[in-house]
mmCIF file of C-alpha atoms in Angstrom:
data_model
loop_
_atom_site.group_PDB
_atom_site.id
_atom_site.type_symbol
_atom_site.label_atom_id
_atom_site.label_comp_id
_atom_site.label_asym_id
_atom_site.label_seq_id
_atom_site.Cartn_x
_atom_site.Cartn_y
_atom_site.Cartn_z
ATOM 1 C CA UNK A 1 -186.206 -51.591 -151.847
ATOM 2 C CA UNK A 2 -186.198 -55.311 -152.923
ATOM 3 C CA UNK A 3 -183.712 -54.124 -156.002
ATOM 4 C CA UNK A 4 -181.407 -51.978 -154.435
ATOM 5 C CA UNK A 5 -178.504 -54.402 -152.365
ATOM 6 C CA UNK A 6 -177.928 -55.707 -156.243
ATOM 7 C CA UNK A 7 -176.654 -52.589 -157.562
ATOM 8 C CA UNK A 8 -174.802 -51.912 -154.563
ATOM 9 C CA UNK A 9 -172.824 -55.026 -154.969
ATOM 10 C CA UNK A 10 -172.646 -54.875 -158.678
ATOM 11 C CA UNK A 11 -170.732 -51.411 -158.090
ATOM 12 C CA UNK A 12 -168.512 -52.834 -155.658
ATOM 13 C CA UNK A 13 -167.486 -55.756 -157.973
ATOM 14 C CA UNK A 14 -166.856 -53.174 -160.628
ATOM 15 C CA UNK A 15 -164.907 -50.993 -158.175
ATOM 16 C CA UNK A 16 -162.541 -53.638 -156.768
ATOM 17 C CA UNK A 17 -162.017 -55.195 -160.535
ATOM 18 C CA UNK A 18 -161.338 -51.872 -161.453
ATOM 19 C CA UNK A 19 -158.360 -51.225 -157.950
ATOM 20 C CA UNK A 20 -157.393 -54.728 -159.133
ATOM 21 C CA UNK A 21 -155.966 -53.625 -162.855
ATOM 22 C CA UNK A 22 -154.161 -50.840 -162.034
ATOM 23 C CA UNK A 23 -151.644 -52.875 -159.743
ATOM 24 C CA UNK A 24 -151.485 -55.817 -161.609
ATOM 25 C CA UNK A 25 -147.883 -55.157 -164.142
ATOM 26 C CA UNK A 26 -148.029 -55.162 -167.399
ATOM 27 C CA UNK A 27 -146.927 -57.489 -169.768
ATOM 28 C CA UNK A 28 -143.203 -58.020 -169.835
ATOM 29 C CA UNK A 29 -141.085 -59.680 -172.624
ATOM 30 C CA UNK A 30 -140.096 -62.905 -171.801
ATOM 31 C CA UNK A 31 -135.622 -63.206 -171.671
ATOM 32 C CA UNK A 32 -134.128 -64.820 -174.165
ATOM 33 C CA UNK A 33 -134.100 -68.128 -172.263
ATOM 34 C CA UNK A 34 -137.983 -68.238 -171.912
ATOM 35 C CA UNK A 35 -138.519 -67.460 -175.436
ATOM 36 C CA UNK A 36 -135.579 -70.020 -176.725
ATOM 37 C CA UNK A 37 -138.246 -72.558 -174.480
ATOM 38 C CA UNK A 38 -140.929 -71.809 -176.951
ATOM 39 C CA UNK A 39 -138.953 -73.766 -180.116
ATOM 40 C CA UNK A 40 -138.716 -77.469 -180.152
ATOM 41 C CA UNK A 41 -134.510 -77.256 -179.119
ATOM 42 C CA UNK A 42 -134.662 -77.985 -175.359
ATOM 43 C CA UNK A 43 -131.732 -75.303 -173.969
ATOM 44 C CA UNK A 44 -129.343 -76.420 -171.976
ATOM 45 C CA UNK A 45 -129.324 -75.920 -168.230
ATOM 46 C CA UNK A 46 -127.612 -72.646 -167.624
ATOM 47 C CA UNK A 47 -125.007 -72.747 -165.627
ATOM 48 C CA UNK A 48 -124.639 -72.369 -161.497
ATOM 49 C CA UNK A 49 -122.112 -69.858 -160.618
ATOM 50 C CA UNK A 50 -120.036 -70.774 -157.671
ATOM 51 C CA UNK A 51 -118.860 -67.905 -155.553
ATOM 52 C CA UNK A 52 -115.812 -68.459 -153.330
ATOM 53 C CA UNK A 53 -114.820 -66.333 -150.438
ATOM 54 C CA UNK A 54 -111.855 -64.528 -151.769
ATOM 55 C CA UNK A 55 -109.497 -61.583 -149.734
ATOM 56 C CA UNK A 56 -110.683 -58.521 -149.956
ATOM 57 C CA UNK A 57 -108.653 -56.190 -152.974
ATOM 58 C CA UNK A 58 -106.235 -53.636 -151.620
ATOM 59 C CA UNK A 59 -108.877 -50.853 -151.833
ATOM 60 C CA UNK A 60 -111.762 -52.439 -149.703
ATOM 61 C CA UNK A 61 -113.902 -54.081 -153.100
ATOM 62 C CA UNK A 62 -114.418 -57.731 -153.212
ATOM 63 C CA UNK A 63 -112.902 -59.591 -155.755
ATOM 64 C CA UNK A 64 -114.750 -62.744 -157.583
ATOM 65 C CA UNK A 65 -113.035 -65.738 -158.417
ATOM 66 C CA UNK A 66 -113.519 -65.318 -162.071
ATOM 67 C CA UNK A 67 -111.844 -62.025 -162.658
ATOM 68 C CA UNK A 68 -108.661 -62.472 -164.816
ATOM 69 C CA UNK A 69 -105.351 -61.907 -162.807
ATOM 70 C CA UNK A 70 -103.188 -59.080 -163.427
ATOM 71 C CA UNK A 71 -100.224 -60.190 -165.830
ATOM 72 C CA UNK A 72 -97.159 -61.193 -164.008
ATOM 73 C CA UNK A 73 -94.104 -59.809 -165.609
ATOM 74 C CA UNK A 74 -90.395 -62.063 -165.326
ATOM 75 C CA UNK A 75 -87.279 -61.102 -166.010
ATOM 76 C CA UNK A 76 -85.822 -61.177 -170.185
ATOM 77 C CA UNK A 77 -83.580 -64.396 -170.670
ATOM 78 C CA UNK A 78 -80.131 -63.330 -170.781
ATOM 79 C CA UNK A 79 -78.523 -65.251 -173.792
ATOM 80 C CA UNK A 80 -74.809 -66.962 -172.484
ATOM 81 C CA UNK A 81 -72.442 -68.547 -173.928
ATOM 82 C CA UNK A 82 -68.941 -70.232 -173.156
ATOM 83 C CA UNK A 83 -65.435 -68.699 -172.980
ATOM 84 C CA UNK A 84 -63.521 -69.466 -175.615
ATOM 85 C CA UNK A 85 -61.014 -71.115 -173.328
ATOM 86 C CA UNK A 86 -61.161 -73.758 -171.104
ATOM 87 C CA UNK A 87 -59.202 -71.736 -167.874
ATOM 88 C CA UNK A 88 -60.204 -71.442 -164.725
ATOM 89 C CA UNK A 89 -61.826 -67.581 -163.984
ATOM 90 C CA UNK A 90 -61.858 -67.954 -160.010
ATOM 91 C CA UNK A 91 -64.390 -65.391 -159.210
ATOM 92 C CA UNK A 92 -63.852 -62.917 -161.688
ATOM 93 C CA UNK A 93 -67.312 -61.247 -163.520
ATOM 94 C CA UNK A 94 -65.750 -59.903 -165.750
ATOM 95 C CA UNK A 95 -62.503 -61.405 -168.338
ATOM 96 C CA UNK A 96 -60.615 -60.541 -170.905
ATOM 97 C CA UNK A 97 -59.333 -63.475 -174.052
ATOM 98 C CA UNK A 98 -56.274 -64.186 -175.706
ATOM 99 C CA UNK A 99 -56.517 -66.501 -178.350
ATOM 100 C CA UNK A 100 -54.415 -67.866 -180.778
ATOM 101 C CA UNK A 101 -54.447 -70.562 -183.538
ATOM 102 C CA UNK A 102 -51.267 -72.326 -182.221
ATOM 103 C CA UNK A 103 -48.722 -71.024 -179.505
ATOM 104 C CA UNK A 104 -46.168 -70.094 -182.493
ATOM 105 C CA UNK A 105 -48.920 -67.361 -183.961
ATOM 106 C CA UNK A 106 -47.828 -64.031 -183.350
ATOM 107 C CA UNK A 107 -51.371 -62.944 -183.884
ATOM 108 C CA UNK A 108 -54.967 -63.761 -182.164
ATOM 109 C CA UNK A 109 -58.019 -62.585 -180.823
ATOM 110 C CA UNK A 110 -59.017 -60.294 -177.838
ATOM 111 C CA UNK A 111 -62.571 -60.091 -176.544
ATOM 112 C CA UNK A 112 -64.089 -58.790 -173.432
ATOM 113 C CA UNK A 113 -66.571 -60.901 -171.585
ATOM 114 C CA UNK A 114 -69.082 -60.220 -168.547
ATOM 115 C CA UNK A 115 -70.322 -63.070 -166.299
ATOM 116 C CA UNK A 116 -74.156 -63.653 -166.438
ATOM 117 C CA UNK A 117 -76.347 -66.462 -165.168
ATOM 118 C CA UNK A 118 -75.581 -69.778 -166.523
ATOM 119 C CA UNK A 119 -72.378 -68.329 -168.625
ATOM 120 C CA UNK A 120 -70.937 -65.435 -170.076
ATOM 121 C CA UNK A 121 -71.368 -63.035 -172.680
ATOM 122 C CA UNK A 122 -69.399 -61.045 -175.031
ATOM 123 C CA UNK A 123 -69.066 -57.082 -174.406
ATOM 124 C CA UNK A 124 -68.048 -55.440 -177.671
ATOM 125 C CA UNK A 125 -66.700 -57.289 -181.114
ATOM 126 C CA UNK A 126 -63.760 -59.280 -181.698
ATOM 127 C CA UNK A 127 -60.478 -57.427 -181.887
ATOM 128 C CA UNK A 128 -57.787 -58.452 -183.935
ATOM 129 C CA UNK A 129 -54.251 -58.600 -180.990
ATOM 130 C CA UNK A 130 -50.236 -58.917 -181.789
ATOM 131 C CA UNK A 131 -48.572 -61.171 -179.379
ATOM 132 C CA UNK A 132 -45.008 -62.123 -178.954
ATOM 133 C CA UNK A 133 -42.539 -62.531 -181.212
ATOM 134 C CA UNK A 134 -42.261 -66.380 -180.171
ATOM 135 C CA UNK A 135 -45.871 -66.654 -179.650
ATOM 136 C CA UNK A 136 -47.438 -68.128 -176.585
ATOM 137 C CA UNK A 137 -45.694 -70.774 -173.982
ATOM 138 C CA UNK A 138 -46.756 -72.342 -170.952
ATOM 139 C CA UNK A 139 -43.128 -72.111 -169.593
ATOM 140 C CA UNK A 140 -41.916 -68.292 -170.060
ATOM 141 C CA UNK A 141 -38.228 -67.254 -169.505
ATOM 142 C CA UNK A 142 -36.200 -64.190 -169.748
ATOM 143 C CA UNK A 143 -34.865 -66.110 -172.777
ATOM 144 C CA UNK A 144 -38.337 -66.138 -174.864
ATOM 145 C CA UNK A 145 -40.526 -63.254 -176.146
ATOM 146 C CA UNK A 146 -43.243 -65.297 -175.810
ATOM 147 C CA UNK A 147 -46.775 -64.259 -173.916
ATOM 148 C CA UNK A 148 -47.642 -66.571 -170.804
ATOM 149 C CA UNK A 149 -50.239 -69.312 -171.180
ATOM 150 C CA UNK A 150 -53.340 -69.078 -168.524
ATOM 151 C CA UNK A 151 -55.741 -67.197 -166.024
ATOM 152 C CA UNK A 152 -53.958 -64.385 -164.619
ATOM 153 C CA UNK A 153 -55.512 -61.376 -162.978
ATOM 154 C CA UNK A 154 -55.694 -57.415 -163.705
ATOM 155 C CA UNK A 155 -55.077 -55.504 -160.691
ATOM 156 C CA UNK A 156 -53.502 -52.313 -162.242
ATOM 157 C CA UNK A 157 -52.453 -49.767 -164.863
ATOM 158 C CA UNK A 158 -50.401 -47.232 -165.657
ATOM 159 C CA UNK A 159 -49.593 -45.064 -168.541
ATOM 160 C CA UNK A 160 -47.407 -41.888 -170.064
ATOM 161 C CA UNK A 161 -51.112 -40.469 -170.372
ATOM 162 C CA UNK A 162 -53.243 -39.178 -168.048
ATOM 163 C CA UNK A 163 -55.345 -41.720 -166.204
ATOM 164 C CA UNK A 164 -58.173 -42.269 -169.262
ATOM 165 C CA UNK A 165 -60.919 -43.454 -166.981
ATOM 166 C CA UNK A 166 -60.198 -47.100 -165.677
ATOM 167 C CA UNK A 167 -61.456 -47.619 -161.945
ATOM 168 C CA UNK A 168 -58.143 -49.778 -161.670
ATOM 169 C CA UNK A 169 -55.504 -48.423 -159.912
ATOM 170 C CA UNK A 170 -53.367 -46.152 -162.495
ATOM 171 C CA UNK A 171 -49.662 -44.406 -162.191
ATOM 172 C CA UNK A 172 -49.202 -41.726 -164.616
ATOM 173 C CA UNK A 173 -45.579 -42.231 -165.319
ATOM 174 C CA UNK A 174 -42.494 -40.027 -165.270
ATOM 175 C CA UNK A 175 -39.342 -39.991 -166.345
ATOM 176 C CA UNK A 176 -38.269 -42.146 -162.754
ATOM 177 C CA UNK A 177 -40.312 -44.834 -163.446
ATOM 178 C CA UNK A 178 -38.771 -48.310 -164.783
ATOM 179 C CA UNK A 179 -40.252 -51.800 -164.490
ATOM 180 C CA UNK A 180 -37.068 -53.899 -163.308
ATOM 181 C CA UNK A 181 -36.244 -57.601 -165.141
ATOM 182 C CA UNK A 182 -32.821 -57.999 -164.049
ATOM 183 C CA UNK A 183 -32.080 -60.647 -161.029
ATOM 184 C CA UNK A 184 -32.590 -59.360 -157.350
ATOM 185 C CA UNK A 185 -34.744 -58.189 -154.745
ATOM 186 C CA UNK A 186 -36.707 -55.816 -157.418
ATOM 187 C CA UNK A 187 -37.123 -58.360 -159.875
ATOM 188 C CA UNK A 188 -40.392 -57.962 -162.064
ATOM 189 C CA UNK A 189 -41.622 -55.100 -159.954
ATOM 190 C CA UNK A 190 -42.202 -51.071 -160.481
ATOM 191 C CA UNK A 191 -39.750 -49.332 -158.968
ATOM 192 C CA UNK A 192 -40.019 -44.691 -158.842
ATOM 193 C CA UNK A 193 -36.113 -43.546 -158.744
ATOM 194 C CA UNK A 194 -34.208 -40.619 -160.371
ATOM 195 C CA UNK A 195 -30.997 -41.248 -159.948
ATOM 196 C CA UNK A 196 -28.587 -43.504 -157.780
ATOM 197 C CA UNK A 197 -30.645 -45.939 -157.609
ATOM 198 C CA UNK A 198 -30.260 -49.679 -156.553
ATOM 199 C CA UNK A 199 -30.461 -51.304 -160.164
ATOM 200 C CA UNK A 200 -29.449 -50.833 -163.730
ATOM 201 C CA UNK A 201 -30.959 -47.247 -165.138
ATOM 202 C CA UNK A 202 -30.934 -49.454 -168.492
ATOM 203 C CA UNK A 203 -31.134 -52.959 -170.400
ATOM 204 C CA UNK A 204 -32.695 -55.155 -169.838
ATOM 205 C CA UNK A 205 -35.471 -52.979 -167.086
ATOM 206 C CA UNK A 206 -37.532 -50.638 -168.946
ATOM 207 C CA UNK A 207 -37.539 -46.999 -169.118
ATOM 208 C CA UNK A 208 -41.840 -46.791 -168.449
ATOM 209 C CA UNK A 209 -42.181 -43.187 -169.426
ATOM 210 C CA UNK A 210 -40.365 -43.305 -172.501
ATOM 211 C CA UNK A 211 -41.598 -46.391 -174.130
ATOM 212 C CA UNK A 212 -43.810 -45.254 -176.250
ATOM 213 C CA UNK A 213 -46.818 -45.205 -177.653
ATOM 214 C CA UNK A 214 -46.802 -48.795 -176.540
ATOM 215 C CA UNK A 215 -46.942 -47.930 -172.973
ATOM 216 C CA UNK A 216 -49.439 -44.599 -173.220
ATOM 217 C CA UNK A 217 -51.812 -47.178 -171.609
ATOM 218 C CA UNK A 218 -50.932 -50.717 -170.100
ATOM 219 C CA UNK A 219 -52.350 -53.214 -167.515
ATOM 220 C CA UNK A 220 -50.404 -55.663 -165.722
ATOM 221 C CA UNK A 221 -50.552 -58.826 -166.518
ATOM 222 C CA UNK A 222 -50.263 -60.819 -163.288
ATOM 223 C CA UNK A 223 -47.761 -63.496 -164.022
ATOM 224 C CA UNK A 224 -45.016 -63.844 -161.851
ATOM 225 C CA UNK A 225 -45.720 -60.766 -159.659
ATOM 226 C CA UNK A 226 -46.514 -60.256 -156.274
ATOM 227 C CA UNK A 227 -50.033 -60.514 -156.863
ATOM 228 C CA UNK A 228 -49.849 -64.022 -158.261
ATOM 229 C CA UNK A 229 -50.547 -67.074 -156.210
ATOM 230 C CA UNK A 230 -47.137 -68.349 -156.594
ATOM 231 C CA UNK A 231 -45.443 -65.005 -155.862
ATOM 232 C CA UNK A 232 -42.089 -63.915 -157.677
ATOM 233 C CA UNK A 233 -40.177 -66.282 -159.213
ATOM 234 C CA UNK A 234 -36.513 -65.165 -160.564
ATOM 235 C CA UNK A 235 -35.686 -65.679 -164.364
ATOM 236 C CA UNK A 236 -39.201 -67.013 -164.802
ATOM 237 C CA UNK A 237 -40.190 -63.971 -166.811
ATOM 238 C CA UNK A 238 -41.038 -60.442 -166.168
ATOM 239 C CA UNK A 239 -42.654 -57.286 -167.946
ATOM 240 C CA UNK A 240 -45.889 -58.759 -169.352
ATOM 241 C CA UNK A 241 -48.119 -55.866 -170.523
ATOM 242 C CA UNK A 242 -52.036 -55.647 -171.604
ATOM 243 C CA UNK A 243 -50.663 -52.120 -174.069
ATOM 244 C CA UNK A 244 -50.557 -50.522 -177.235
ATOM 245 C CA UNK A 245 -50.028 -51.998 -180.152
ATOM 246 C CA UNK A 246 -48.144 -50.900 -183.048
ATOM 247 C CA UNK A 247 -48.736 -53.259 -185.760
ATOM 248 C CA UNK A 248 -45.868 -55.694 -185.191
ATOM 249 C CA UNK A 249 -45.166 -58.591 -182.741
ATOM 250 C CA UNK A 250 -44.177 -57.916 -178.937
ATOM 251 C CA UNK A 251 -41.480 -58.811 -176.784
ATOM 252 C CA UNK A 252 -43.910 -60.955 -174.634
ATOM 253 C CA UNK A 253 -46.953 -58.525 -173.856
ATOM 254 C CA UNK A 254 -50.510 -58.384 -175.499
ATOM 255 C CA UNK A 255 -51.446 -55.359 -177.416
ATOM 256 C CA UNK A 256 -54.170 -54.015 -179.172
ATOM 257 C CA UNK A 257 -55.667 -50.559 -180.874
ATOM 258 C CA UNK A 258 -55.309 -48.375 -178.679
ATOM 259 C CA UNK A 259 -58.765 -46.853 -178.450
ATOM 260 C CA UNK A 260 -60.436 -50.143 -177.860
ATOM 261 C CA UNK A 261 -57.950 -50.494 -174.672
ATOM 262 C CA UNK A 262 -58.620 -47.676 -173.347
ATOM 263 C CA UNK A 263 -62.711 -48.554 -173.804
ATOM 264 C CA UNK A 264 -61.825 -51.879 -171.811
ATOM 265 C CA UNK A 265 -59.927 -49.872 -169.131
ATOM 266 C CA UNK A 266 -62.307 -48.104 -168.831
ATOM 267 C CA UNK A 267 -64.864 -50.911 -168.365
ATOM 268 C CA UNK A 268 -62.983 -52.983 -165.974
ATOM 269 C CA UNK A 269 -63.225 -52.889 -162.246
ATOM 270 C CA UNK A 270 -61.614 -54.263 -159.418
ATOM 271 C CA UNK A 271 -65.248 -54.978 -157.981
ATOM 272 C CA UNK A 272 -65.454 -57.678 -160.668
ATOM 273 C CA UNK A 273 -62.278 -59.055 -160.047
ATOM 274 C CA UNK A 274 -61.158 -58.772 -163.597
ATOM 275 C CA UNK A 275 -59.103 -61.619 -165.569
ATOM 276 C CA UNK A 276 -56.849 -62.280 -168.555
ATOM 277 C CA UNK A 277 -57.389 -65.787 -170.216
ATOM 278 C CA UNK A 278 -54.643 -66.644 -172.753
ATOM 279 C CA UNK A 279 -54.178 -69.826 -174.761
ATOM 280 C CA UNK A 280 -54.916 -71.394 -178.443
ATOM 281 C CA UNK A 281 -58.123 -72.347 -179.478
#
């Protein structure tokens, strides 16, 4: 009787040691940190990351502050340059040049151009132009063959061919149309008459329809017409064509192959207020 308590708590002991090691965990391996700890390096302290509050993303998941942001994509530099000549363009976007060497040349260089941010910039190559027989002048006359100096505008075209795809305004001409350079009321002006009509059905106004193939496609050059700033001016020259050329000087016009005119009729637009700059380099 003495004997028995001691057993009893010996068995308990053994039971409760025995609850005790099947909920204690097993050995783990230490990280990398803790085992770094065991070598005589001290690590360094790692580091605290901050969270900040950030909007929530478009589909309802939080966003940390260290995930990258999504590329932001800008717009390609568009290269510009200068015009060749030093005119003024108004607010034209798009311009045509005429230059020569010297105002005597009775050969230069055509190039389209298209206004871009912080200049402009050449559409298509180069293209080799005849001028006037006299060249270039500041001052034209009936008297001169000579192409007019400056900034002028291109409001229209016409042609003995079908319309070839310019958004300018185009007359396909007939065998009534004449562009008038004597003196009078019609002076540098289209004019549609058969027969009787109020001016010269001759020298020096211009049979349209039968000039050819210089005038199979033409623009008007805007200098002295009515849709110059100064208006018409008599004797101060008339007839001054953007047309085919032929491989020879002009009478006072600007002409060039004709398939590259018709690919810059075609590319003008009265939307972009389209110019002619003309002058020596």
């Amino acid at each position: 009787m003495g004997a028995r308590p001691v057993v009893i708590v010996a068995a308990a002991v053994s039971l409760l040691a025995a609850c005790t090691s099947t909920v204690r965990p097993g050995p783990t391996t230490p990280p990398a940190s803790s085992r770094a700890s065991s070598s005589s390096v001290t690590p360094s302290p790692r580091p605290v990351r901050r969270h900040t509050r950030s909007s929530p993303h478009p589909r309802g998941t939080a966003t940390s502050a260290t995930q990258k942001p999504h590329p932001t994509h800008t717009a390609p530099t568009v290269h510009a340059d200068r015009l060749p000549l030093a005119l003024p363009t108004a607010s034209a976007r798009q311009v045509v040049t005429v230059v020569a060497g010297a105002e005597s040349d009775t050969q230069g260089t055509v190039r389209a151009w298209r206004k871009v941010p912080g200049g402009w910039r050449p559409v298509g190559p180069p293209l080799p132009a005849w001028l006037g027989s006299d060249g270039m002048t500041p001052h034209p006359d009936e008297s001169l063959s000579a192409v007019p100096m400056g900034s002028f505008t291109l409001t229209q075209a016409f042609g003995h061919d079908p319309n070839p795809g310019t958004a300018l305004p185009y007359r396909q001409t007939t065998p009534a149309d004449w562009w008038i350079s004597e003196p009078g009321s019609y002076y540098n002006t289209e004019q549609h008459c058969a027969y009787s009509c109020p001016f010269t059905q001759g020298s020096p106004n211009e049979h349209l329809y039968y000039e050819t193939p210089y005038y199979d496609y033409a623009a008007v050059i805007d200098y002295n017409t009515s849709n110059s700033p100064t208006g018409v001016r008599q004797g101060a020259g008339s007839a001054f064509f953007f047309h085919v050329a032929v491989g020879a000087p002009t009478q006072g016009c600007v002409a060039i192959d004709q398939g590259q005119l018709v690919r810059i009729l075609r590319w003008l637009r009265p939307t972009e207020h389209p110019r002619i700059l003309i002058g020596t380099s």
